Coordinates of C-alpha atoms and ligand atoms in Angstrom, one line a residue:
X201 CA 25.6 -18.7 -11.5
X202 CA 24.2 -19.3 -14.9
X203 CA 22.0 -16.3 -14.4
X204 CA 24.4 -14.8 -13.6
X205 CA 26.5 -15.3 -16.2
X206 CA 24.4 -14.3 -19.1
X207 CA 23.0 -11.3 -17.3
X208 CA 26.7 -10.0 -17.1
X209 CA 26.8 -11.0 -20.6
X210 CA 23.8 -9.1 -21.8
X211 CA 24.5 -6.2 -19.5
X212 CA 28.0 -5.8 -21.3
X213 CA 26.4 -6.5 -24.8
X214 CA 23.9 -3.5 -24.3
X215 CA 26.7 -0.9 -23.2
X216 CA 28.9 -1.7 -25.9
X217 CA 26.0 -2.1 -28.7
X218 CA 23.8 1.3 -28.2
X219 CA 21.8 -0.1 -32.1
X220 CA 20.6 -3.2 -30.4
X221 CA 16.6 -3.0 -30.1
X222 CA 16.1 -5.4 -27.1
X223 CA 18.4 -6.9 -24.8
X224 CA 18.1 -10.7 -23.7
X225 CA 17.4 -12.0 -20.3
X226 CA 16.9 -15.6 -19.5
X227 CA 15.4 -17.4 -16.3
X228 CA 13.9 -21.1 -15.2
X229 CA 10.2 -20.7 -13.9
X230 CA 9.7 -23.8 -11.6
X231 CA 6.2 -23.9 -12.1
X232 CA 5.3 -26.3 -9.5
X233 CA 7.4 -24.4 -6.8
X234 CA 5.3 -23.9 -3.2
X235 CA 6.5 -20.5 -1.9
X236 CA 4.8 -18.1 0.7
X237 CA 0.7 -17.5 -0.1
X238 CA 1.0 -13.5 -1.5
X239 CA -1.4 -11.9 1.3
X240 CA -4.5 -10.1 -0.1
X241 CA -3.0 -7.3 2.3
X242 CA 0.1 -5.8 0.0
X243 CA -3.2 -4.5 -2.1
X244 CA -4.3 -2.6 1.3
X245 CA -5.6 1.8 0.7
X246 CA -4.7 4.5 3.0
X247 CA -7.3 7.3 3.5
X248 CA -6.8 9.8 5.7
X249 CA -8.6 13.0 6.1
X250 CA -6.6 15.3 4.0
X251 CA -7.0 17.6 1.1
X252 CA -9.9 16.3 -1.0
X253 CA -8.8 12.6 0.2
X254 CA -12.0 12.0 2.6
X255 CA -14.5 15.0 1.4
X256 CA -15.3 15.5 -2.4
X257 CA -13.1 12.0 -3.1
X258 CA -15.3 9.8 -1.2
X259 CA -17.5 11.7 0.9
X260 CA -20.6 13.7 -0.9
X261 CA -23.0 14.0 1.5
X262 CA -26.5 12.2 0.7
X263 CA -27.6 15.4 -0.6
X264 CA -24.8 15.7 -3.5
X265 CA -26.3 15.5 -7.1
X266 CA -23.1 13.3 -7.4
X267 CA -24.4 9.4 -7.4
X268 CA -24.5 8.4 -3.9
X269 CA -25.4 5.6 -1.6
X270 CA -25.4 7.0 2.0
X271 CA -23.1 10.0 0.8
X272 CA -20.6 7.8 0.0
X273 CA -19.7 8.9 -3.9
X274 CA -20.7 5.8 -6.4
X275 CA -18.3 6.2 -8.9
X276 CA -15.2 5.6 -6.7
X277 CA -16.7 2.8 -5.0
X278 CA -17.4 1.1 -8.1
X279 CA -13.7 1.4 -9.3
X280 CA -12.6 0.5 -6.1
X281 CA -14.5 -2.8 -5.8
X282 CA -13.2 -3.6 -9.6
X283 CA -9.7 -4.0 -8.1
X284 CA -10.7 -5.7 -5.3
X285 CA -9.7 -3.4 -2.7
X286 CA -9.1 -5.8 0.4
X287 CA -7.9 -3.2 3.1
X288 CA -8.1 0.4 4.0
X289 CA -6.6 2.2 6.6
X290 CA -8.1 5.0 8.0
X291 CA -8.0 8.5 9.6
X292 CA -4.1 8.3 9.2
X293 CA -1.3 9.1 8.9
X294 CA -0.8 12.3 10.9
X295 CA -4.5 13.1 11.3
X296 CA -5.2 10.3 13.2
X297 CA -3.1 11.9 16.4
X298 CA -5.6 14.6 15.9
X299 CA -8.6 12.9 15.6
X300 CA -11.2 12.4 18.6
X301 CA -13.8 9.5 17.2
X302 CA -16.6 10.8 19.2
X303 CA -16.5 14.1 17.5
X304 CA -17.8 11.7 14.5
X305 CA -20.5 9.8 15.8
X306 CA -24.3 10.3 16.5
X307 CA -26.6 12.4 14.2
X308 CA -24.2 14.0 11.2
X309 CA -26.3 17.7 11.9
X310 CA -25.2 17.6 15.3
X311 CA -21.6 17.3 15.0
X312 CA -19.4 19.9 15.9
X313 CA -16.4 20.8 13.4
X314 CA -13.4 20.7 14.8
X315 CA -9.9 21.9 13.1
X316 CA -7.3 19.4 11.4
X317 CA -4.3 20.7 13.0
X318 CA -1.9 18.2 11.5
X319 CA -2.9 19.8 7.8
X320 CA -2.7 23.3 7.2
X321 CA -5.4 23.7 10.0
X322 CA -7.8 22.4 7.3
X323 CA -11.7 22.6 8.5
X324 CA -13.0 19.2 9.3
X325 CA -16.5 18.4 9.4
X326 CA -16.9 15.2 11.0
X327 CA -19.3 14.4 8.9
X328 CA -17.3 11.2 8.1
X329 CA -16.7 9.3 11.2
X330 CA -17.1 5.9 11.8
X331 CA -20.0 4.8 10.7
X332 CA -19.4 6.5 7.4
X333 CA -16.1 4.8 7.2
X334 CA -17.7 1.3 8.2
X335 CA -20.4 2.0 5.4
X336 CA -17.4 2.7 3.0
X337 CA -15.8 -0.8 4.1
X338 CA -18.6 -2.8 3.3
X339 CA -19.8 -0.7 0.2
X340 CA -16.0 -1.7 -1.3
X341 CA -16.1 -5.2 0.2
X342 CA -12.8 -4.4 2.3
X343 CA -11.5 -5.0 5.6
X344 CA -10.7 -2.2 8.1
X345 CA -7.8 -1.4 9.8
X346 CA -8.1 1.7 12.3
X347 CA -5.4 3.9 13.1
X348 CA -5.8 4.9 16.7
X349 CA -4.8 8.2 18.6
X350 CA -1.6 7.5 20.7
X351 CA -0.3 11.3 20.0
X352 CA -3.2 13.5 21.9
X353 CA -5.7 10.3 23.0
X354 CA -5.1 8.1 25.7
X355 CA -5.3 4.4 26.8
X356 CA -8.7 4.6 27.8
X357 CA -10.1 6.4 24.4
X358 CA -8.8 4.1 22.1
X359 CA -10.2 1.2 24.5
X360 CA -13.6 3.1 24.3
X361 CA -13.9 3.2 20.4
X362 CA -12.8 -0.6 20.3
X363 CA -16.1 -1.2 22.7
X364 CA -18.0 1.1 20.6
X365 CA -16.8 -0.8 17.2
X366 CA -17.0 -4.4 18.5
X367 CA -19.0 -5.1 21.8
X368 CA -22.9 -6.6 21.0
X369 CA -25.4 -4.3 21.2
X370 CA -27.4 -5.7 24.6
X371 CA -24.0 -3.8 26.1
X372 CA -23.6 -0.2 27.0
X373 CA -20.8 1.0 24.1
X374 CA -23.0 -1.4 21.9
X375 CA -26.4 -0.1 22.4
X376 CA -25.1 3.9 22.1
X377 CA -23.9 1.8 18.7
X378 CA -27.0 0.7 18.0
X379 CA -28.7 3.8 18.8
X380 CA -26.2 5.7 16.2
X381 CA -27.7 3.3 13.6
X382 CA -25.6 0.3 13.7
X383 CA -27.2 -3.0 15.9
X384 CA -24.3 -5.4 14.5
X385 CA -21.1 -5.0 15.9
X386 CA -18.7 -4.1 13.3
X387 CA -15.0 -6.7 12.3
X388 CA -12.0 -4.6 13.5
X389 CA -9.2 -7.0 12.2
X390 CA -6.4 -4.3 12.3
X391 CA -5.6 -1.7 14.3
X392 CA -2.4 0.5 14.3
X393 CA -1.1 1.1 17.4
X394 CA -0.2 4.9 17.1
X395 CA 1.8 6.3 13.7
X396 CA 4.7 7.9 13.1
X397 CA 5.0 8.4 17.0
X398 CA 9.0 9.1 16.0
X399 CA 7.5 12.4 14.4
X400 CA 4.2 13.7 14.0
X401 CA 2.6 10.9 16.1
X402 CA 3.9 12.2 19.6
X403 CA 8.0 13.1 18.7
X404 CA 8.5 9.5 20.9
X405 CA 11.8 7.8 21.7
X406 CA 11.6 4.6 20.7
X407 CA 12.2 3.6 24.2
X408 CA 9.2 5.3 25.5
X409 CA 7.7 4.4 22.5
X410 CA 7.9 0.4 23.4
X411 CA 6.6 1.1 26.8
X412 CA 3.8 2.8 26.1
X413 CA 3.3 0.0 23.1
X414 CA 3.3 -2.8 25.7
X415 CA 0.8 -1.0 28.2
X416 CA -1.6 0.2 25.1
X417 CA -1.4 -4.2 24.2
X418 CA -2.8 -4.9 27.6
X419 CA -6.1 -3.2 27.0
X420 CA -7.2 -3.5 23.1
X421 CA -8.9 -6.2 22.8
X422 CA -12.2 -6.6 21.0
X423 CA -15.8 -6.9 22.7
X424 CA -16.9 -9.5 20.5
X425 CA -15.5 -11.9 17.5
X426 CA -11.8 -12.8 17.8
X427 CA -10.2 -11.9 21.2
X428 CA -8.0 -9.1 19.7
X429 CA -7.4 -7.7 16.5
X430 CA -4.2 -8.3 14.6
X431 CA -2.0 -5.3 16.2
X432 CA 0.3 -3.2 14.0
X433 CA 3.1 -1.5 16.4
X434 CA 5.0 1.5 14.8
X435 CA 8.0 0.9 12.9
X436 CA 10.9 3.1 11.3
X437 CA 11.1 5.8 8.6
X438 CA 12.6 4.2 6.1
X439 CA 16.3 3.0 6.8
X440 CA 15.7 3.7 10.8
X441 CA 16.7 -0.1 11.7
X442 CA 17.4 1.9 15.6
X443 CA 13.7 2.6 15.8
X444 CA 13.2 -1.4 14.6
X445 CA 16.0 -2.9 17.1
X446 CA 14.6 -0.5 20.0
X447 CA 10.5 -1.8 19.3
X448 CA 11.4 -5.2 18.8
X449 CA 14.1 -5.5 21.5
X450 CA 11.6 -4.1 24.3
X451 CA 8.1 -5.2 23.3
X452 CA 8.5 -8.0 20.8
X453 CA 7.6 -10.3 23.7
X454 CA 4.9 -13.2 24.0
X455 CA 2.7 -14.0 26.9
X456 CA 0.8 -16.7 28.2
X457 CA -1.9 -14.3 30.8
X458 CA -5.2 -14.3 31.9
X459 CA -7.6 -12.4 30.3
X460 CA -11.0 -11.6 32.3
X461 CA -11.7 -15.3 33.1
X462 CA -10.1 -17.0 30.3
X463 CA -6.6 -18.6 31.1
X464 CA -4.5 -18.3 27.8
X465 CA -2.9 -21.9 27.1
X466 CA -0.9 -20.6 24.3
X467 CA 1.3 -17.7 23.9
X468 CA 0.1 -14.8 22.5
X469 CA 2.5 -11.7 21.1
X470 CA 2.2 -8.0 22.6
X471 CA 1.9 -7.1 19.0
X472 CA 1.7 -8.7 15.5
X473 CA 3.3 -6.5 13.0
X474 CA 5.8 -3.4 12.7
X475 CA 5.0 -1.0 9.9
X476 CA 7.7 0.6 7.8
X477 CA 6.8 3.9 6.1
X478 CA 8.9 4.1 3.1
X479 CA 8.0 6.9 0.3
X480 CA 9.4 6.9 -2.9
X481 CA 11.3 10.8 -4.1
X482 CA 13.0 11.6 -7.0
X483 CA 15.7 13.3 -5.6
X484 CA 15.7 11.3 -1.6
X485 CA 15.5 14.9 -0.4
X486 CA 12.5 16.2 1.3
X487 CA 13.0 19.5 0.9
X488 CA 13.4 19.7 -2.9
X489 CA 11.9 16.1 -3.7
X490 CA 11.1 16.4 -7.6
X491 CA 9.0 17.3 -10.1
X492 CA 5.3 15.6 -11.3
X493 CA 5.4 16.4 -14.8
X494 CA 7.9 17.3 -17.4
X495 CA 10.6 15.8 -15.5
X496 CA 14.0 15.3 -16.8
X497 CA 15.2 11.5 -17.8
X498 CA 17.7 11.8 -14.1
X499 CA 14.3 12.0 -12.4
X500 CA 13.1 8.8 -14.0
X501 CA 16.3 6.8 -13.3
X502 CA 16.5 8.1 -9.6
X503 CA 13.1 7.5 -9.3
X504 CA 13.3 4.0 -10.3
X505 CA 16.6 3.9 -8.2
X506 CA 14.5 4.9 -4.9
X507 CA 11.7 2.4 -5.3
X508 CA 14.5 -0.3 -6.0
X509 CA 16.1 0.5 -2.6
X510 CA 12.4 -1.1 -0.9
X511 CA 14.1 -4.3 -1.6
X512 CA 17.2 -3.2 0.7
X513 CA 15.2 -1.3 3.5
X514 CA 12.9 -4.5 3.8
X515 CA 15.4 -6.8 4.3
X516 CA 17.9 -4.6 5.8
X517 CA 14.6 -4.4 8.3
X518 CA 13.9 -7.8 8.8
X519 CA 17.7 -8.8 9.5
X520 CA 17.1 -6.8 12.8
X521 CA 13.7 -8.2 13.7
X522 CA 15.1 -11.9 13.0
X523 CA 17.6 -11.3 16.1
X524 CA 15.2 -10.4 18.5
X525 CA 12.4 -12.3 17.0
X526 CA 14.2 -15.9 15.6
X527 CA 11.3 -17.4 15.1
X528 CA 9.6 -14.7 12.9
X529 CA 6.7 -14.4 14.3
X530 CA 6.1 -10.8 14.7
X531 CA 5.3 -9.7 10.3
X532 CA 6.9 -6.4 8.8
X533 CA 3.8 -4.2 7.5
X534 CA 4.5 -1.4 4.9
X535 CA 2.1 1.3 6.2
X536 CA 2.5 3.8 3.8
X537 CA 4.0 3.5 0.4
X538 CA 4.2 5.4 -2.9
X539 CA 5.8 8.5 -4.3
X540 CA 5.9 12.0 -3.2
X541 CA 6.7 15.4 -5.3
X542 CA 6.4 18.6 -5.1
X543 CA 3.3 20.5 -5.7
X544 CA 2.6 21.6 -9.0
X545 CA 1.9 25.1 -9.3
X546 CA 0.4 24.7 -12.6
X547 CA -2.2 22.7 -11.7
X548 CA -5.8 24.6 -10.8
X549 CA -6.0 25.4 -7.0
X550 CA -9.5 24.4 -6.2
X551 CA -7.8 20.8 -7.2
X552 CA -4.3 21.9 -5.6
X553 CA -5.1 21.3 -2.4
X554 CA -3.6 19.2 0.7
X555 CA -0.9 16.6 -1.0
X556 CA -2.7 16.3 -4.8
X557 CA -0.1 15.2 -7.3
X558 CA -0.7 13.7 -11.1
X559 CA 0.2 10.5 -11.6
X560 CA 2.5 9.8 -14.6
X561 CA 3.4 6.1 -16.8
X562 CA 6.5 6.6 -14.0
X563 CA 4.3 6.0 -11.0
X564 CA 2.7 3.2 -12.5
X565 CA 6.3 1.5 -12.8
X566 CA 6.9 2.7 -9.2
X567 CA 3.7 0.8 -8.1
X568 CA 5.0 -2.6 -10.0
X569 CA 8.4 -2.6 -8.8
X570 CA 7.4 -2.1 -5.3
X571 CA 4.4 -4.7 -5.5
X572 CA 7.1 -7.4 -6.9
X573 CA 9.2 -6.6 -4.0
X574 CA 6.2 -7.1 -1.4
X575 CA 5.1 -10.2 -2.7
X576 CA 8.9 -11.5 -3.3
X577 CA 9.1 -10.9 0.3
X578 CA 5.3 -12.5 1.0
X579 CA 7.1 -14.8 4.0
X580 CA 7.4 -12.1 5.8
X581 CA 5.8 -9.1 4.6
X582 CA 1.7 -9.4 5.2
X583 CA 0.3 -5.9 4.7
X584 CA 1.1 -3.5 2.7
X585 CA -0.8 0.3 2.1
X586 CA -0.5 2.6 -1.0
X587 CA -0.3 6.4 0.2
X588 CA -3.2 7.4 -0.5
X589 CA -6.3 6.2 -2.4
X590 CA -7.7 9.3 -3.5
X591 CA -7.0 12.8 -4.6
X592 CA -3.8 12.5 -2.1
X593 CA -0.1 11.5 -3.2
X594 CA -0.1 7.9 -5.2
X595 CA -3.4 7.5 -5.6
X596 CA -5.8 5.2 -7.8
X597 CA -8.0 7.9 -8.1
X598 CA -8.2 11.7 -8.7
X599 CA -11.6 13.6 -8.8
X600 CA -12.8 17.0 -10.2
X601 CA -16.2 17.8 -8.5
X602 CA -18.4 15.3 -10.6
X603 CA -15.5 14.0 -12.5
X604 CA -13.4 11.3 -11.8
X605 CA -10.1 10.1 -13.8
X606 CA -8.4 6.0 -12.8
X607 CA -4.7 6.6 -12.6
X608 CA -1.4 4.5 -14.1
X609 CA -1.3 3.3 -10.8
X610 CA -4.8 2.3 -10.7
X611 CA -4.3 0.0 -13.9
X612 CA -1.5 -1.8 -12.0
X613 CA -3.4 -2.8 -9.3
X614 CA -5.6 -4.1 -12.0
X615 CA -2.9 -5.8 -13.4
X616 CA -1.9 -7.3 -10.7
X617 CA -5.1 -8.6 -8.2
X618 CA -4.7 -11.4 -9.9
X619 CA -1.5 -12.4 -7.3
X620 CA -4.1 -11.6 -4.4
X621 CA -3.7 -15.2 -2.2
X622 CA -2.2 -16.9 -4.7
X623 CA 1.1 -19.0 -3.9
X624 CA 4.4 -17.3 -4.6
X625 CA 6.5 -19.1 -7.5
X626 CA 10.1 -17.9 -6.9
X627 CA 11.7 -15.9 -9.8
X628 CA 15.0 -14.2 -10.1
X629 CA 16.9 -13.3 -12.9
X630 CA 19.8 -11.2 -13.2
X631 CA 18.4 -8.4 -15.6
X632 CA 19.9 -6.9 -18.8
X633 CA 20.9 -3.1 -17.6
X634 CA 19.3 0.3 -18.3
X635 CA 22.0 2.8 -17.8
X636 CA 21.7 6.7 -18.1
X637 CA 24.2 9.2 -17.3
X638 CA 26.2 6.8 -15.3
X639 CA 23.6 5.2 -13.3
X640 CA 22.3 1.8 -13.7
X641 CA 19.7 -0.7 -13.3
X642 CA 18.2 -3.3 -14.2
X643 CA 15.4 -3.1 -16.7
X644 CA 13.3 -5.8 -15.6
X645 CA 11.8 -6.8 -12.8
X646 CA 9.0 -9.3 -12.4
X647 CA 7.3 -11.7 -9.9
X648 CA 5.3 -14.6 -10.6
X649 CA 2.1 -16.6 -8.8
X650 CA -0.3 -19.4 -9.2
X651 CA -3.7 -19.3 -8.1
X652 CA -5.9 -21.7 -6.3
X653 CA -7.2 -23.0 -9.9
X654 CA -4.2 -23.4 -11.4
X655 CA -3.6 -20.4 -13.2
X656 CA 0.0 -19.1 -13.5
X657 CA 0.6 -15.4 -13.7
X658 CA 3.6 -13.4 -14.0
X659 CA 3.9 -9.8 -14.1
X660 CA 7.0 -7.7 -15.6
X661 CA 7.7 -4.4 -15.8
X662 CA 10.3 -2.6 -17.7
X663 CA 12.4 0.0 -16.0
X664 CA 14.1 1.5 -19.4
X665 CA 12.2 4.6 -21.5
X666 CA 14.0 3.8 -24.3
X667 CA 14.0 -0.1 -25.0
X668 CA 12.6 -2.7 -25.5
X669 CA 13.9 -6.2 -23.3
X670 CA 13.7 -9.5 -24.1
X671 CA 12.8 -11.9 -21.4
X672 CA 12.8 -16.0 -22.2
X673 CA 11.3 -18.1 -19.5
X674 CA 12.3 -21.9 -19.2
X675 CA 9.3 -23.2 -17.8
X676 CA 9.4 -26.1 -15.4
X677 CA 6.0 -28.4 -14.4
X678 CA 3.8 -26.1 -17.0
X679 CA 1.5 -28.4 -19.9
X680 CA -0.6 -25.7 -21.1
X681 CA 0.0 -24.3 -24.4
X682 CA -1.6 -20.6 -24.5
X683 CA -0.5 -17.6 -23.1
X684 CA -2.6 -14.1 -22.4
X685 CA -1.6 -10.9 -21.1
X686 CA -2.4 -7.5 -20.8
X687 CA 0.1 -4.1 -21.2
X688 CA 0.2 -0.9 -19.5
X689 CA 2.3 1.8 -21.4
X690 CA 2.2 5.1 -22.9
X691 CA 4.6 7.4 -25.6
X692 CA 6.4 9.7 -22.6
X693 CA 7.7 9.4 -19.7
X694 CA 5.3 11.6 -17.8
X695 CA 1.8 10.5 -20.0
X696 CA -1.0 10.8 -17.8
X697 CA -5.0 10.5 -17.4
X698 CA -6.4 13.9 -17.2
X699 CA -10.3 14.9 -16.7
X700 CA -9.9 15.8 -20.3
X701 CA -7.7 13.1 -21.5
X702 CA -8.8 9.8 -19.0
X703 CA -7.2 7.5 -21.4
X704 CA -4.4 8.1 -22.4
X705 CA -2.6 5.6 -20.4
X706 CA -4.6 2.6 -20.4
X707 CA -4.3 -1.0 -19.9
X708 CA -4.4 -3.1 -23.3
X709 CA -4.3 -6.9 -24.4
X710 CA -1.1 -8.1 -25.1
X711 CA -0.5 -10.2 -27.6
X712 CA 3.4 -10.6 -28.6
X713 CA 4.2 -13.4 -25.8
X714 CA 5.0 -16.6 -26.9
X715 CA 5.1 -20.0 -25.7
X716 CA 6.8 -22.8 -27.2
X717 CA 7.3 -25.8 -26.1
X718 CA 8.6 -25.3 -22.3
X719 CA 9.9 -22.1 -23.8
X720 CA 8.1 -18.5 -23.1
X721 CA 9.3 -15.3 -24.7
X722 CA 8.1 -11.9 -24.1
X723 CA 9.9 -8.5 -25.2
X724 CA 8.2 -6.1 -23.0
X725 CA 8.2 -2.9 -24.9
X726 CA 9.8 0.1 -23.3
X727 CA 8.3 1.7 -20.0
X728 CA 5.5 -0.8 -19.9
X729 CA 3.9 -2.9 -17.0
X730 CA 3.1 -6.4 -18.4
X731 CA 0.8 -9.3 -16.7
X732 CA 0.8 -12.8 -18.4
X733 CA -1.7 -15.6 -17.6
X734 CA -0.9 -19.3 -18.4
X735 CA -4.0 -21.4 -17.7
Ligands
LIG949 O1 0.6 10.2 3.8 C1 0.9 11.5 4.2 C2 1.6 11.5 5.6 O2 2.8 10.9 5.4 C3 0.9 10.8 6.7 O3 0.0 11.5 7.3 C4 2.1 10.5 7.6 O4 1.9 9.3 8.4 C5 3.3 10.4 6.7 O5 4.3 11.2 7.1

């Protein structure tokens, strides 16, 4: 009530005082506090084969005078691996319903091209399939999570490639492995049962939907390692909660059953997560969503506005899951995240292609509001994947041929891999407001970890393009006496890295944080992403 209290305050003391430089919020940091661990996951990559996501953005081809290891481009990798990537899900999104894996497997110059249907009829090559994909796991140091074909595949496919992936290679799906290149059988810890099979996915009720969820359940189980992989069911668009109550009504069910000759003593769910697909527009309106660059200061506030709203549609989502599932065992995934505009017709076409959008200072504050929701939510929310990783939508990374340019968003998820399975320290605040043409929010909004040394890190980002905000931590349990940190911002609202210009928005020390006593004070300048360490 406190908190309360003074936000209400400072929130009154900004609207009536527009010459004041930075408004004041005030919290208590119980240092010491045990929340959730913040799953590794909420970092995960989506790849699918779209645009220049797969080819020219990660694929080369061995033969590509682009550095290379296998034909997997080394540059990305490398960039990849520095912000420790711990998941990627791959074909899709909507290609996935398209996609045949045996089209891309065996010898690459005898695989027959086939046509991406789901995206403008785009060529596909199959010349990465899953071994490529596997190599691009391992190259990053990642886990995989497969998105299988529900939409045009069948029970018995997607039961195939499992074999093919998992079983040893003295069996038959093992040794055609093996004979493909690959003796060791490969870790499939996720797999996606189906996507978006409300829409592109198969146009599915989500009655039939749940049926054909449970029957799918009985037959993916891995042929070596753990018994199954963790399963990922389909979940809503958005603020569907019907789709949610429908899925976990029906199939949100667990099962003690034998399996080949194993009796299972203990219970064991049809499914282990339902994925939300959120995506973050300007305007909430798919058919004019917003613009990329040079966007008026309503864009920025509705923007911010939209990726707020995650907060809502999470819990708003796991309210219905909680009555079908009281005992919370069944994890909400967020599949696919990020923001979406409309194409730029200013930018050059041979780059213009599939979903390519720049990525502005505004996308970076998209990315750390929406990763301080995940891992404020880490009880419940385990996995969560950025739309996409390359060349496609929010990504990390766009590429020019040869050239390659790290994003905004990029630099947050070097600001904050820090949180990666660290234990969640409870923070909330009541923020000091920024307010534009009669819409409000509030202008920060942070989250706060501490590692398994020790470590305690707190990340901040400030939601207003005009001022500065004052935040003052009270800091409970906490007996070090320096504080580090390191600042993401930029002059305009739509700065960006071009090929040309790769720096302008870059991530710099920060050295204005101050901690006294118990006492830490930070004014986080305006627009900027902010992660503090406190050994
Ligand atoms: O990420 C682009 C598309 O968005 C995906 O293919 C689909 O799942 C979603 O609609």
């Amino acid at each position: 009530m406190r908190q309360l209290v003074i936000g209400l305050m400072t929130a009154i003391v900004l609207a009536t005082s527009p010459y004041i430089a930075s408004a004041q919020t005030s919290a208590t940091l119980d240092t010491s506090a045990e929340g959730p661990t913040i799953s590794r996951h909420l970092h995960g990559q989506f790849v699918e084969h779209l645009g220049r996501g797969v080819y020219e953005g990660i694929w080369v081809g061995e033969d590509s005078s682009i550095p290379n290891v296998r034909g997997i481009r080394s540059d990305v990798v490398s960039a990849l691996k520095h912000i420790r990537v711990p998941l990627i899900r791959w074909p899709g999104g909507c290609f996935a319903d398209d996609y045949h894996w045996r089209d891309g497997i065996g010898p690459r110059d005898q695989r027959k091209g086939t046509i991406n249907s789901s995206w403008s009829r785009q060529p596909e090559s199959n010349q990465f399939g899953t071994h490529e994909f596997f190599d691009l796991v391992e190259q990053v140091g990642a886990e995989a999570y497969i998105s299988l074909n529900m939409g045009s595949g069948s029970v018995r496919d997607s039961q195939a490639w499992l074999q093919y992936m998992t079983a040893p290679a003295s069996t038959g799906p093992g040794s055609e492995r093996a004979k493909n290149g690959r003796t060791e059988p490969w870790s499939v810890p996720f797999v996606g049962v189906g996507n978006e099979t409300w829409g592109c996915g198969g146009n599915m009720t989500p009655e039939y939907y749940s049926d054909l969820l449970r029957h799918y359940s009985a037959y993916l189980k891995n042929a070596s390692g753990p018994t199954r992989p963790y399963l990922i069911a389909v979940g809503p668009d958005t603020d569907d909660y019907n789709w949610t109550k429908v899925v976990m009504e029906r199939a949100a069910e667990w099962r003690s059953q034998s399996e080949g000759n194993l009796l299972w003593t203990s219970e064991r769910p049809l499914f282990n997560g339902i994925a939300l697909h959120f995506y973050t527009l300007p305007t909430s309106n798919w058919g004019t969503k917003g613009a990329q660059l040079n966007f008026p200061e309503d864009q920025w506030m509705s923007t911010m506005q939209r990726a707020l709203l995650t907060e809502e549609v999470i819990v708003k989502n796991l309210e219905v899951m909680d009555k079908a599932d009281p005992k919370k065992r069944v994890d909400l995934i967020v599949d696919e995240w990020g923001t979406w505009y409309d194409s730029d017709p200013t930018i050059p076409a041979h780059l213009n292609t599939g979903l390519y959008q720049q990525n502005t200072l505004r996308d970076a504050l998209v990315a750390a509001v929406s990763l301080n929701i995940f891992q404020n939510h880490a009880d419940r929310v385990k996995v969560a994947n950025i739309a996409q990783m390359v060349n496609v939508l929010q990504s990390m990374i766009l590429t020019d041929g040869p050239k390659m340019v790290l994003t905004p968003t990029y630099h947050v998820f070097d600001l904050y891999k820090v949180h990666q399975d660290a234990t969640l320290i409870p923070l909330t605040f009541t923020a000091s407001a920024y307010s534009h043409n009669g819409a409000s929010v509030p202008a920060l909004h942070a989250t706060a970890s501490r590692d398994t040394s020790g470590k305690i890190h707190v990340s901040i980002a400030n939601l207003d393009p005009h001022k500065s905000h004052t935040l003052t931590l009270k800091l409970e349990g906490h007996k070090g006496k320096t504080v580090t940190g390191r600042i993401l911002t930029a002059p305009e609202m739509d700065s960006h890295n071009s090929f040309e210009k790769p720096d302008v928005v870059r991530l710099q020390p920060f050295t204005t944080a101050k901690l006294t006593n118990t006492t830490l004070t930070l004014t986080a300048p305006a627009k900027s992403v902010i992660t503090l360490e406190l050994p």
